[in-house]
Short mmCIF file of C-alpha atoms in Angstrom, two decimals:
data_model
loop_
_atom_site.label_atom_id
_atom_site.label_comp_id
_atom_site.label_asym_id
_atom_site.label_seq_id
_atom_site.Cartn_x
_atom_site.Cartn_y
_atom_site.Cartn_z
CA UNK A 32 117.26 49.30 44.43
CA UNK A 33 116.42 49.85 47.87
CA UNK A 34 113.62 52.53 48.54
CA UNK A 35 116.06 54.80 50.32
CA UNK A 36 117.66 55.23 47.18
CA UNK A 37 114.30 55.15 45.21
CA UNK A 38 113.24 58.19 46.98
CA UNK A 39 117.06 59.82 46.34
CA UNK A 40 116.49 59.20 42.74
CA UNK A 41 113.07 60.48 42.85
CA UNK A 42 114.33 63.78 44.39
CA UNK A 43 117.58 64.07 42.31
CA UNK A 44 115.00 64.37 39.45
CA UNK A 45 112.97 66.70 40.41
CA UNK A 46 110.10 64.16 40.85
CA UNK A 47 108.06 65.50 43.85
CA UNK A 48 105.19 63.56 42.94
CA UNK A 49 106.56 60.37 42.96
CA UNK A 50 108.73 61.48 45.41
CA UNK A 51 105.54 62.20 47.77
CA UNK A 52 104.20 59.00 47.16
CA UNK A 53 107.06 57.37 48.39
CA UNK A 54 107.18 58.89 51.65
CA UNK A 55 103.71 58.70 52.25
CA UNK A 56 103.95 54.90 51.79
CA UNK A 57 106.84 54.73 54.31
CA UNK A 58 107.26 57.95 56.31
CA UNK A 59 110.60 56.13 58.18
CA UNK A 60 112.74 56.94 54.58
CA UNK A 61 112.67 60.80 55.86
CA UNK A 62 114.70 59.60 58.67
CA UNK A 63 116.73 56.97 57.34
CA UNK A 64 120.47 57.01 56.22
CA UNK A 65 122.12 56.01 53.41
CA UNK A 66 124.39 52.22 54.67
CA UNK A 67 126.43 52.62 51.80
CA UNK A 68 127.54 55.59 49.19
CA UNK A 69 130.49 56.62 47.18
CA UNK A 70 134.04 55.34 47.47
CA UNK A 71 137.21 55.30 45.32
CA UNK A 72 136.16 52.46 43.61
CA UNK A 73 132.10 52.74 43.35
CA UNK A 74 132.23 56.42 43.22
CA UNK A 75 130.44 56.19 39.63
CA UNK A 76 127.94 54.50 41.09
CA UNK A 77 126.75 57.28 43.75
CA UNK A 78 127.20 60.56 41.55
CA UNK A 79 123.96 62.24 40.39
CA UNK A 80 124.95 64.33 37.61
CA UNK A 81 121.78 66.13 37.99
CA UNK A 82 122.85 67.74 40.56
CA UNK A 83 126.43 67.23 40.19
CA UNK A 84 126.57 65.66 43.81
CA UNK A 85 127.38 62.35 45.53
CA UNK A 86 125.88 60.17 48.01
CA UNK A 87 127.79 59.32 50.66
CA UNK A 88 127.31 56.71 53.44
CA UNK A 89 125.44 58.23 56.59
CA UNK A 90 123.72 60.38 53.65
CA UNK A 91 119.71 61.02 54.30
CA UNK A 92 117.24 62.16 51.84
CA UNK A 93 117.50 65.76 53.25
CA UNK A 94 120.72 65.50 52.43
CA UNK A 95 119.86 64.98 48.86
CA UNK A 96 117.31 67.36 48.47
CA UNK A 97 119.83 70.54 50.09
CA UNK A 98 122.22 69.68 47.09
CA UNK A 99 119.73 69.83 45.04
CA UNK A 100 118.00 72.49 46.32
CA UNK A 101 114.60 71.05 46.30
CA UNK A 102 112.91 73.67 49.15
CA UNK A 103 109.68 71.85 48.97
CA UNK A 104 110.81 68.43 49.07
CA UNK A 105 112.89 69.06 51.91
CA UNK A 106 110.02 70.83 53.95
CA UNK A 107 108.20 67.99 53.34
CA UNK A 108 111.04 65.62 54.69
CA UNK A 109 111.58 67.43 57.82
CA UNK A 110 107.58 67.79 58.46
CA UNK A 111 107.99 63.67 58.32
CA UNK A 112 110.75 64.08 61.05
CA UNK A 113 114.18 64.20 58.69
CA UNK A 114 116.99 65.59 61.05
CA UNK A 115 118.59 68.79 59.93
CA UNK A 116 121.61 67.69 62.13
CA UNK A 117 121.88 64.42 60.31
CA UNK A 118 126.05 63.53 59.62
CA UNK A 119 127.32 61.61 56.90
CA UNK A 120 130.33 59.65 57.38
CA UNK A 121 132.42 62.65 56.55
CA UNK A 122 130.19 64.55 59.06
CA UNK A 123 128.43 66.61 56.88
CA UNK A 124 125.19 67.59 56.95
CA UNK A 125 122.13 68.80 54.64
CA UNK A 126 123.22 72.71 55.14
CA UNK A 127 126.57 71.48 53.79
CA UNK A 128 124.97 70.25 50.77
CA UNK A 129 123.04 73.12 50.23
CA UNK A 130 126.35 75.08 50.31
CA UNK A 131 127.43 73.28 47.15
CA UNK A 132 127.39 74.58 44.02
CA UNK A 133 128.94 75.32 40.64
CA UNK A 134 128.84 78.97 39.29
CA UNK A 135 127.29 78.57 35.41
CA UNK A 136 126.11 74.95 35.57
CA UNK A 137 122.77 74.08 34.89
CA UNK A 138 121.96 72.71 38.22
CA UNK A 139 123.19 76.22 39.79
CA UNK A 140 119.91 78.18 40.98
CA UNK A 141 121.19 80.77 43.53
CA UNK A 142 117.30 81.65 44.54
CA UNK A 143 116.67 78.11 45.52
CA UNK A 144 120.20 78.01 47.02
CA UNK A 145 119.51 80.47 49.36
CA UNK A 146 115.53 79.41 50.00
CA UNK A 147 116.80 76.25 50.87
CA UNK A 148 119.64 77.48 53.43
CA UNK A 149 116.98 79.68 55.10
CA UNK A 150 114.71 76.83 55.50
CA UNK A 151 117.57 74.38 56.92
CA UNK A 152 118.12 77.19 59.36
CA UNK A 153 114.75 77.99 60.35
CA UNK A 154 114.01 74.12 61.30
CA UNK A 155 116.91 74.25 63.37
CA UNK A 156 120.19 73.72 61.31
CA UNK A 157 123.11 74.95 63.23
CA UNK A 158 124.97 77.40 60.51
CA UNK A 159 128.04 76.70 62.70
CA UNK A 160 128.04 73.07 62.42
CA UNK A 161 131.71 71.91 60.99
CA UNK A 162 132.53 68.30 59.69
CA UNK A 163 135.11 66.24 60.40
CA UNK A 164 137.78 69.03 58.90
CA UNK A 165 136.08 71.88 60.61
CA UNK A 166 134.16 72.97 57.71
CA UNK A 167 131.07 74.68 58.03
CA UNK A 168 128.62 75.51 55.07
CA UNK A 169 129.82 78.99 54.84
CA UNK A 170 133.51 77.44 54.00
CA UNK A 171 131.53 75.85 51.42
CA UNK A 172 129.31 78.29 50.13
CA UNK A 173 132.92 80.74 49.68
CA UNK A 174 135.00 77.91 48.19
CA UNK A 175 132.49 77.29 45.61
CA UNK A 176 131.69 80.78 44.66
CA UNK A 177 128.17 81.29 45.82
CA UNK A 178 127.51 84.69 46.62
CA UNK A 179 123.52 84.28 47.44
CA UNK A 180 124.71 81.13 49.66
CA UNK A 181 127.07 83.18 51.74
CA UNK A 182 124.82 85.52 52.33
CA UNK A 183 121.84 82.99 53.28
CA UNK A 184 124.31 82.24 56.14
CA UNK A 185 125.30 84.92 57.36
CA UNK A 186 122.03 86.21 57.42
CA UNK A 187 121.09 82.79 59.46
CA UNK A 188 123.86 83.17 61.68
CA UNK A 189 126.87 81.99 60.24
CA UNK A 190 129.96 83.14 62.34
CA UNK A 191 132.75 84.30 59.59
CA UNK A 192 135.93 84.41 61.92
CA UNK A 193 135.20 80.71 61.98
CA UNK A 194 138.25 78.73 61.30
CA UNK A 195 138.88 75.28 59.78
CA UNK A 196 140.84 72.78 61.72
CA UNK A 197 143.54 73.63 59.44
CA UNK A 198 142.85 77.28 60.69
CA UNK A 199 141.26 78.43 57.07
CA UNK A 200 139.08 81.23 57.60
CA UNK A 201 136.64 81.76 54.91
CA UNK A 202 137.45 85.11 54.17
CA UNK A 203 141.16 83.18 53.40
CA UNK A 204 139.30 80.90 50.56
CA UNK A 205 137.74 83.93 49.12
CA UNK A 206 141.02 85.42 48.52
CA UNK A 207 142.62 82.38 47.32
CA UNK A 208 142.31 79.95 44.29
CA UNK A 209 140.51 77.24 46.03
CA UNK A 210 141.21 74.49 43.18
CA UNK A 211 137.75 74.12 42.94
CA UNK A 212 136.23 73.01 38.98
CA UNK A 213 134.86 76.16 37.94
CA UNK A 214 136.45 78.98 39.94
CA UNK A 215 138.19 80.51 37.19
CA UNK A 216 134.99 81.05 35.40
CA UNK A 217 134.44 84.88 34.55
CA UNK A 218 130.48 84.19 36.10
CA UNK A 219 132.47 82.96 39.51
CA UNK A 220 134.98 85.42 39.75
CA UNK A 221 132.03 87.80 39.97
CA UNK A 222 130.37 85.72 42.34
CA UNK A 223 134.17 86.21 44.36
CA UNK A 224 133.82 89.63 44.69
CA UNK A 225 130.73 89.73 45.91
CA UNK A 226 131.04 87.00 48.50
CA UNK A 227 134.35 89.36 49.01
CA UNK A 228 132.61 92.77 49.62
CA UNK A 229 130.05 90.36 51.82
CA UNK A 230 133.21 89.25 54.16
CA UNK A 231 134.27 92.76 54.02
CA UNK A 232 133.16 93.72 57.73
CA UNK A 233 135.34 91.09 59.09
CA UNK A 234 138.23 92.31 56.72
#
């Protein structure tokens, strides 16, 4: 195991301690991307059920510790230099991550969601940064039902007449069964209408 993805594992389980020591050892692993990550075929192999989240190739530790919503470990990662703007090979990035989230599982911590957005922002994470779709984390945040997410962004700065490159607004996925695991869930239909009565001034 390469320590790249000793320090992912470290922060996937919560493990700041260990976690601390290995980035005091070798302060470059805040920086440092993932060369490889989840495929078809080694997809298995990449998926942290502990924070029901893959690696992907281009992925950083910040990366990691937004989808897991570990606020202290990624302060601690961008005080060692991790870049907020840092792309995967889908060309997301660690306020994408933080985005994520399933309504009702027990790695969903709204609180931390948002504290973790906030800080992303604060050391310089654009809110309006899309990947290679033209998705930005508040298409995320809507499409997975995270009310306290949505309004971490907006609050940062995130524009909500953005469009996808298929020319999705997010109000659009709020309205819409997004197909994502979950959705129908009583706890994230609630979580719709709030991110709903959120959107509503651009209704």
């Amino acid at each position: 195991m390469t320590k790249l993805m000793a320090l992912v594992r470290a922060i996937v389980a919560g493990d700041a301690a260990l976690a601390s020591r290995l980035v005091a050892a070798t302060p470059g692993l805040a920086r440092q991307a993932a060369k490889v990550g989840a495929e078809r075929l080694t997809a298995r192999e990449f998926y942290f059920e502990e924070i029901k989240h893959y690696l992907m190739a281009g992925d950083t530790a910040l990366h990691m510790a937004a989808a897991g919503y570990r606020r202290d470990m990624a302060a601690k990662l961008i005080g060692l230099g991790a870049d907020v703007a840092a792309m995967n090979r889908r060309g997301a990035r660690p306020l994408h991550y933080a985005a994520d989230g399933v309504p009702g599982s027990h790695t969903w911590d709204p609180a931390a969601q948002a504290s973790v957005i906030e800080l992303l922002i604060e050391a310089g994470a654009d809110p309006n940064a899309v990947d290679k779709g033209g998705v930005t984390a508040l298409h995320r945040a809507v499409r997975n039902r995270c009310a306290a997410a949505v309004r971490a962004l907006l609050g940062g700065g995130a524009d909500a007449r953005k469009k996808t490159k298929r020319g999705t607004l997010p109000l659009t996925l709020a309205t819409q069964t997004t197909g994502r695991g979950g959705s129908g869930s009583p706890l994230a239909k609630a979580q719709q209408r709030e991110i709903l009565d959120l959107l509503s001034p651009w209704t």
